[in-house]
Every structure is written in C-alpha cells, then in structure tokens.
Backbone as ProteinMPNN parsed JSONL, in Angstrom:
{"seq_chain_A": "QTVSIAKAGITTTLNSRTSVLAAANPVHGRYHEDKNAAEQVDFQTTILSRFDMIFVLKDKHDAEFDGKLAKHIINLHVQGG", "coords_chain_A": {"N_chain_A": [[21.225, -8.574, 5.057], [19.043, -10.102, 7.442], [16.385, -12.398, 8.266], [14.388, -13.198, 10.956], [12.827, -16.136, 12.08], [10.247, -17.749, 13.812], [8.722, -20.647, 14.368], [6.583, -23.307, 15.105], [8.02, -24.035, 17.415], [10.628, -23.869, 16.587], [13.331, -21.77, 16.152], [14.988, -19.607, 13.999], [17.452, -17.904, 11.976], [17.505, -16.455, 8.865], [19.232, -15.698, 5.818], [18.363, -12.891, 3.889], [17.465, -12.415, 0.559], [16.013, -10.864, -1.104], [13.635, -8.368, -2.131], [10.728, -6.735, -0.874], [7.689, -5.527, -1.959], [4.828, -4.015, -0.989], [1.307, -3.324, -1.007], [-1.503, -1.516, 0.213], [-4.89, -0.755, 0.932], [-6.739, 1.83, 2.65], [-8.395, 0.926, 5.71], [-11.178, 1.583, 5.99], [-11.751, 2.444, 3.464], [-11.178, 5.131, 2.869], [-8.584, 7.524, 3.272], [-7.647, 8.895, 6.34], [-6.714, 11.956, 7.518], [-6.135, 12.522, 10.175], [-5.084, 10.263, 11.34], [-2.279, 8.011, 11.698], [-0.151, 6.245, 9.302], [0.082, 3.518, 10.027], [-2.258, 3.056, 11.435], [-4.092, 3.143, 9.439], [-4.103, 0.901, 7.807], [-4.743, -2.646, 7.755], [-2.596, -4.174, 8.986], [-0.516, -6.099, 11.092], [1.524, -4.747, 13.71], [3.913, -6.083, 13.964], [4.413, -6.992, 11.405], [4.499, -4.58, 9.916], [6.761, -3.408, 11.056], [8.863, -4.662, 9.847], [9.371, -3.485, 7.436], [11.556, -1.28, 5.794], [11.011, 1.191, 4.693], [8.118, 3.23, 4.368], [5.763, 4.41, 2.207], [3.247, 6.761, 1.621], [0.707, 7.069, -0.62], [-1.615, 9.249, -1.763], [-4.847, 9.678, -3.106], [-6.35, 12.448, -4.299], [-9.643, 13.507, -3.85], [-11.519, 14.189, -6.541], [-14.044, 14.616, -8.434], [-14.546, 15.604, -11.03], [-12.013, 15.497, -12.357], [-11.507, 12.732, -12.078], [-13.583, 11.689, -13.654], [-12.869, 12.661, -16.217], [-10.424, 11.348, -16.55], [-11.239, 8.654, -16.502], [-12.855, 8.576, -18.826], [-10.879, 9.099, -20.744], [-9.222, 6.817, -20.493], [-11.026, 4.79, -21.223], [-11.562, 5.588, -23.87], [-9.016, 5.165, -24.99], [-8.892, 2.355, -24.938], [-11.078, 1.668, -26.505], [-10.349, 2.704, -28.967], [-8.186, 1.17, -29.462], [-5.568, 1.673, -28.576]], "CA_chain_A": [[20.132, -8.533, 6.002], [18.519, -11.401, 7.841], [15.001, -12.471, 8.724], [14.229, -14.172, 12.038], [11.573, -16.879, 11.978], [9.928, -18.621, 14.935], [7.55, -21.427, 13.955], [6.497, -24.678, 15.636], [9.064, -24.272, 18.4], [11.954, -23.732, 15.978], [13.701, -20.39, 15.898], [16.172, -19.549, 13.137], [17.703, -16.664, 11.254], [17.825, -16.746, 7.477], [19.676, -14.573, 4.996], [17.329, -12.438, 2.953], [18.039, -12.066, -0.736], [14.914, -10.354, -1.916], [12.939, -7.158, -1.685], [9.281, -6.901, -0.824], [6.887, -4.334, -2.193], [3.448, -4.329, -0.615], [0.355, -2.227, -1.131], [-2.711, -1.722, 1.013], [-5.888, 0.312, 0.939], [-7.198, 2.14, 4.005], [-9.37, -0.024, 6.256], [-12.558, 1.978, 5.718], [-11.871, 2.935, 2.095], [-10.688, 6.503, 2.706], [-7.475, 7.898, 4.139], [-8.009, 9.92, 7.326], [-5.541, 12.775, 7.807], [-5.873, 12.581, 11.61], [-4.499, 8.991, 11.785], [-1.016, 7.714, 11.034], [-0.221, 5.195, 8.277], [-0.118, 2.211, 10.655], [-3.662, 2.943, 11.825], [-4.908, 3.161, 8.233], [-4.12, -0.41, 7.15], [-4.981, -3.76, 8.674], [-1.392, -4.986, 9.139], [-0.025, -6.143, 12.462], [2.742, -3.939, 13.873], [5.074, -6.952, 13.748], [4.649, -7.024, 9.954], [4.9, -3.234, 9.507], [8.104, -3.091, 11.549], [9.867, -5.303, 8.984], [9.609, -2.647, 6.264], [12.495, -0.188, 6.031], [10.389, 2.446, 4.27], [6.686, 3.201, 4.092], [5.35, 5.592, 1.451], [1.805, 6.925, 1.537], [0.253, 7.721, -1.845], [-3.017, 9.599, -1.554], [-5.62, 10.141, -4.249], [-7.232, 13.553, -3.922], [-10.989, 13.288, -4.366], [-11.888, 15.205, -7.516], [-14.972, 13.914, -9.322], [-14.386, 16.081, -12.413], [-10.773, 14.914, -12.886], [-11.696, 11.285, -12.162], [-14.433, 11.428, -14.813], [-12.066, 12.891, -17.424], [-9.438, 10.275, -16.627], [-11.955, 7.427, -16.869], [-13.222, 8.69, -20.244], [-9.649, 8.981, -21.52], [-8.807, 5.402, -20.481], [-12.001, 4.045, -22.043], [-11.313, 5.936, -25.276], [-7.796, 4.465, -25.415], [-9.204, 0.943, -25.161], [-12.031, 1.573, -27.629], [-9.609, 3.009, -30.183], [-7.135, 0.166, -29.621], [-4.207, 2.085, -28.272]], "C_chain_A": [[19.665, -9.95, 6.3], [17.066, -11.272, 8.28], [14.938, -13.547, 9.799], [12.858, -14.815, 11.924], [11.43, -17.766, 13.209], [8.641, -19.342, 14.587], [7.663, -22.829, 14.531], [7.647, -25.005, 16.581], [10.48, -24.175, 17.859], [12.192, -22.251, 15.7], [14.981, -20.376, 15.078], [16.282, -18.172, 12.496], [18.16, -17.024, 9.849], [18.341, -15.495, 6.781], [18.543, -14.174, 4.067], [18.0, -11.961, 1.678], [16.972, -11.51, -1.668], [14.387, -9.057, -1.337], [11.452, -7.419, -1.72], [8.636, -5.546, -1.041], [5.446, -4.719, -1.904], [2.581, -3.092, -0.788], [-0.881, -2.555, -0.312], [-3.622, -0.512, 0.879], [-6.286, 0.611, 2.374], [-8.341, 1.211, 4.43], [-10.807, 0.334, 5.873], [-12.722, 2.653, 4.355], [-11.384, 4.34, 1.842], [-9.584, 6.775, 3.709], [-7.913, 9.035, 5.057], [-6.746, 10.657, 7.747], [-5.165, 12.777, 9.291], [-5.283, 11.29, 12.171], [-3.186, 8.754, 11.058], [-1.174, 6.516, 10.093], [-0.501, 3.818, 8.884], [-1.57, 1.987, 11.064], [-4.588, 2.82, 10.61], [-5.064, 1.788, 7.582], [-4.262, -1.51, 8.19], [-3.787, -4.717, 8.688], [-1.002, -4.981, 10.606], [1.256, -5.332, 12.545], [3.993, -4.789, 13.667], [5.41, -7.069, 12.262], [5.149, -5.651, 9.496], [6.334, -2.911, 9.916], [9.2, -3.711, 10.684], [10.184, -4.488, 7.732], [10.547, -1.506, 6.634], [11.875, 1.162, 5.704], [8.908, 2.23, 4.024], [6.33, 4.517, 3.403], [3.826, 5.616, 1.394], [1.487, 7.694, 0.252], [-1.235, 7.974, -1.686], [-3.633, 10.101, -2.849], [-6.538, 11.252, -3.762], [-8.582, 13.335, -4.597], [-11.397, 14.46, -5.253], [-12.742, 14.522, -8.577], [-14.794, 14.327, -10.781], [-13.139, 15.461, -13.06], [-10.918, 13.408, -13.064], [-12.548, 10.903, -13.372], [-13.672, 11.593, -16.119], [-11.046, 11.769, -17.621], [-10.089, 8.963, -17.057], [-12.346, 7.441, -18.344], [-12.004, 8.517, -21.135], [-9.209, 7.516, -21.614], [-9.742, 4.564, -21.336], [-11.782, 4.327, -23.518], [-10.057, 5.262, -25.814], [-8.089, 3.015, -25.757], [-10.152, 0.756, -26.347], [-11.301, 1.779, -28.951], [-8.455, 2.032, -30.425], [-5.725, 0.679, -29.42], [-4.076, 3.523, -28.208]], "O_chain_A": [[19.869, -10.871, 5.509], [16.589, -10.188, 8.618], [15.382, -14.675, 9.582], [11.856, -14.136, 11.701], [12.374, -18.451, 13.604], [7.581, -18.72, 14.517], [8.717, -23.46, 14.451], [8.186, -26.112, 16.555], [11.439, -24.379, 18.604], [11.362, -21.574, 15.093], [15.949, -21.055, 15.42], [15.331, -17.391, 12.481], [19.094, -17.807, 9.671], [17.941, -14.378, 7.108], [17.847, -15.031, 3.524], [18.971, -11.205, 1.71], [17.044, -11.681, -2.885], [14.669, -8.707, -0.191], [10.973, -8.234, -2.509], [8.987, -4.557, -0.399], [4.911, -5.646, -2.511], [3.064, -1.962, -0.723], [-1.258, -3.718, -0.164], [-3.156, 0.618, 0.73], [-6.183, -0.263, 3.235], [-9.143, 0.775, 3.605], [-11.571, -0.543, 5.472], [-13.709, 3.349, 4.117], [-11.192, 4.713, 0.685], [-9.636, 6.317, 4.85], [-8.485, 10.024, 4.598], [-5.814, 10.049, 8.273], [-4.005, 13.007, 9.632], [-5.005, 11.222, 13.369], [-2.993, 9.232, 9.94], [-2.212, 5.854, 10.093], [-1.25, 3.033, 8.303], [-2.057, 0.857, 11.041], [-5.748, 2.432, 10.753], [-6.047, 1.541, 6.883], [-3.938, -1.319, 9.362], [-3.936, -5.913, 8.436], [-1.144, -3.964, 11.286], [1.996, -5.235, 11.566], [5.025, -4.272, 13.24], [6.577, -7.23, 11.905], [6.131, -5.574, 8.757], [7.041, -2.21, 9.192], [10.359, -3.312, 10.789], [11.162, -4.772, 7.041], [10.362, -0.845, 7.656], [12.173, 2.162, 6.358], [8.493, 1.18, 3.533], [6.564, 5.597, 3.945], [3.196, 4.588, 1.145], [1.939, 8.823, 0.063], [-2.02, 7.044, -1.499], [-3.01, 10.857, -3.595], [-7.401, 11.027, -2.914], [-8.645, 13.014, -5.784], [-11.595, 15.577, -4.776], [-12.214, 13.918, -9.511], [-14.883, 13.485, -11.674], [-13.206, 14.96, -14.182], [-10.501, 12.862, -14.086], [-12.267, 9.908, -14.04], [-13.804, 10.772, -17.027], [-10.839, 11.303, -18.741], [-9.541, 8.243, -17.891], [-12.188, 6.437, -19.038], [-12.083, 7.858, -22.172], [-8.864, 7.037, -22.695], [-9.285, 3.712, -22.097], [-11.813, 3.407, -24.335], [-10.032, 4.832, -26.967], [-7.589, 2.499, -26.757], [-10.03, -0.21, -27.1], [-11.597, 1.108, -29.939], [-7.821, 2.069, -31.48], [-4.785, 0.171, -30.032], [-2.983, 4.032, -27.959]]}, "name": "protein", "num_of_chains": 1, "seq": "QTVSIAKAGITTTLNSRTSVLAAANPVHGRYHEDKNAAEQVDFQTTILSRFDMIFVLKDKHDAEFDGKLAKHIINLHVQGG"}
C-alpha cells in the first residue's frame, strides 16, 4: 500500500509499512443511533477515507451494571490484584 502526501507544493507517494489504530469518542459524548459513524466523530472525511475498516463499539447505558463494574475494579486495586 502507499500513502499520497501533498505538502508545501511537493506531492509524493510513499510506501506504507505500518498499521494505524485510532479511537474517538462521539462529539457530544453520546452515540446517536440516527447518525452514521462519520457524523459521530470530529474527523475530516479525508482522514476517515484512509481507513480500510471502521468498527463502532457502543457502551449500553446501564447504571446498575456500571456501578457493579466500578466497585469490582476498585476492589481489585484495593486488594492488590
């Protein structure tokens, strides 16, 4: 694969030898089911178009489960493992 770069009047194509993993939170803090993934994050379409795959991981809002999980994590740290 190659990456095209245009900067300061110079245009070139470089070989790419790496993978990129990026993460982003929704713009207003919550995922809206009525909008697509591109509308949810503050990335330019030129950046988003460079990714071969986009996965959306959603956290279901459940105060009871979140509280239990938080207590469990705190207990792990208090007990030292």
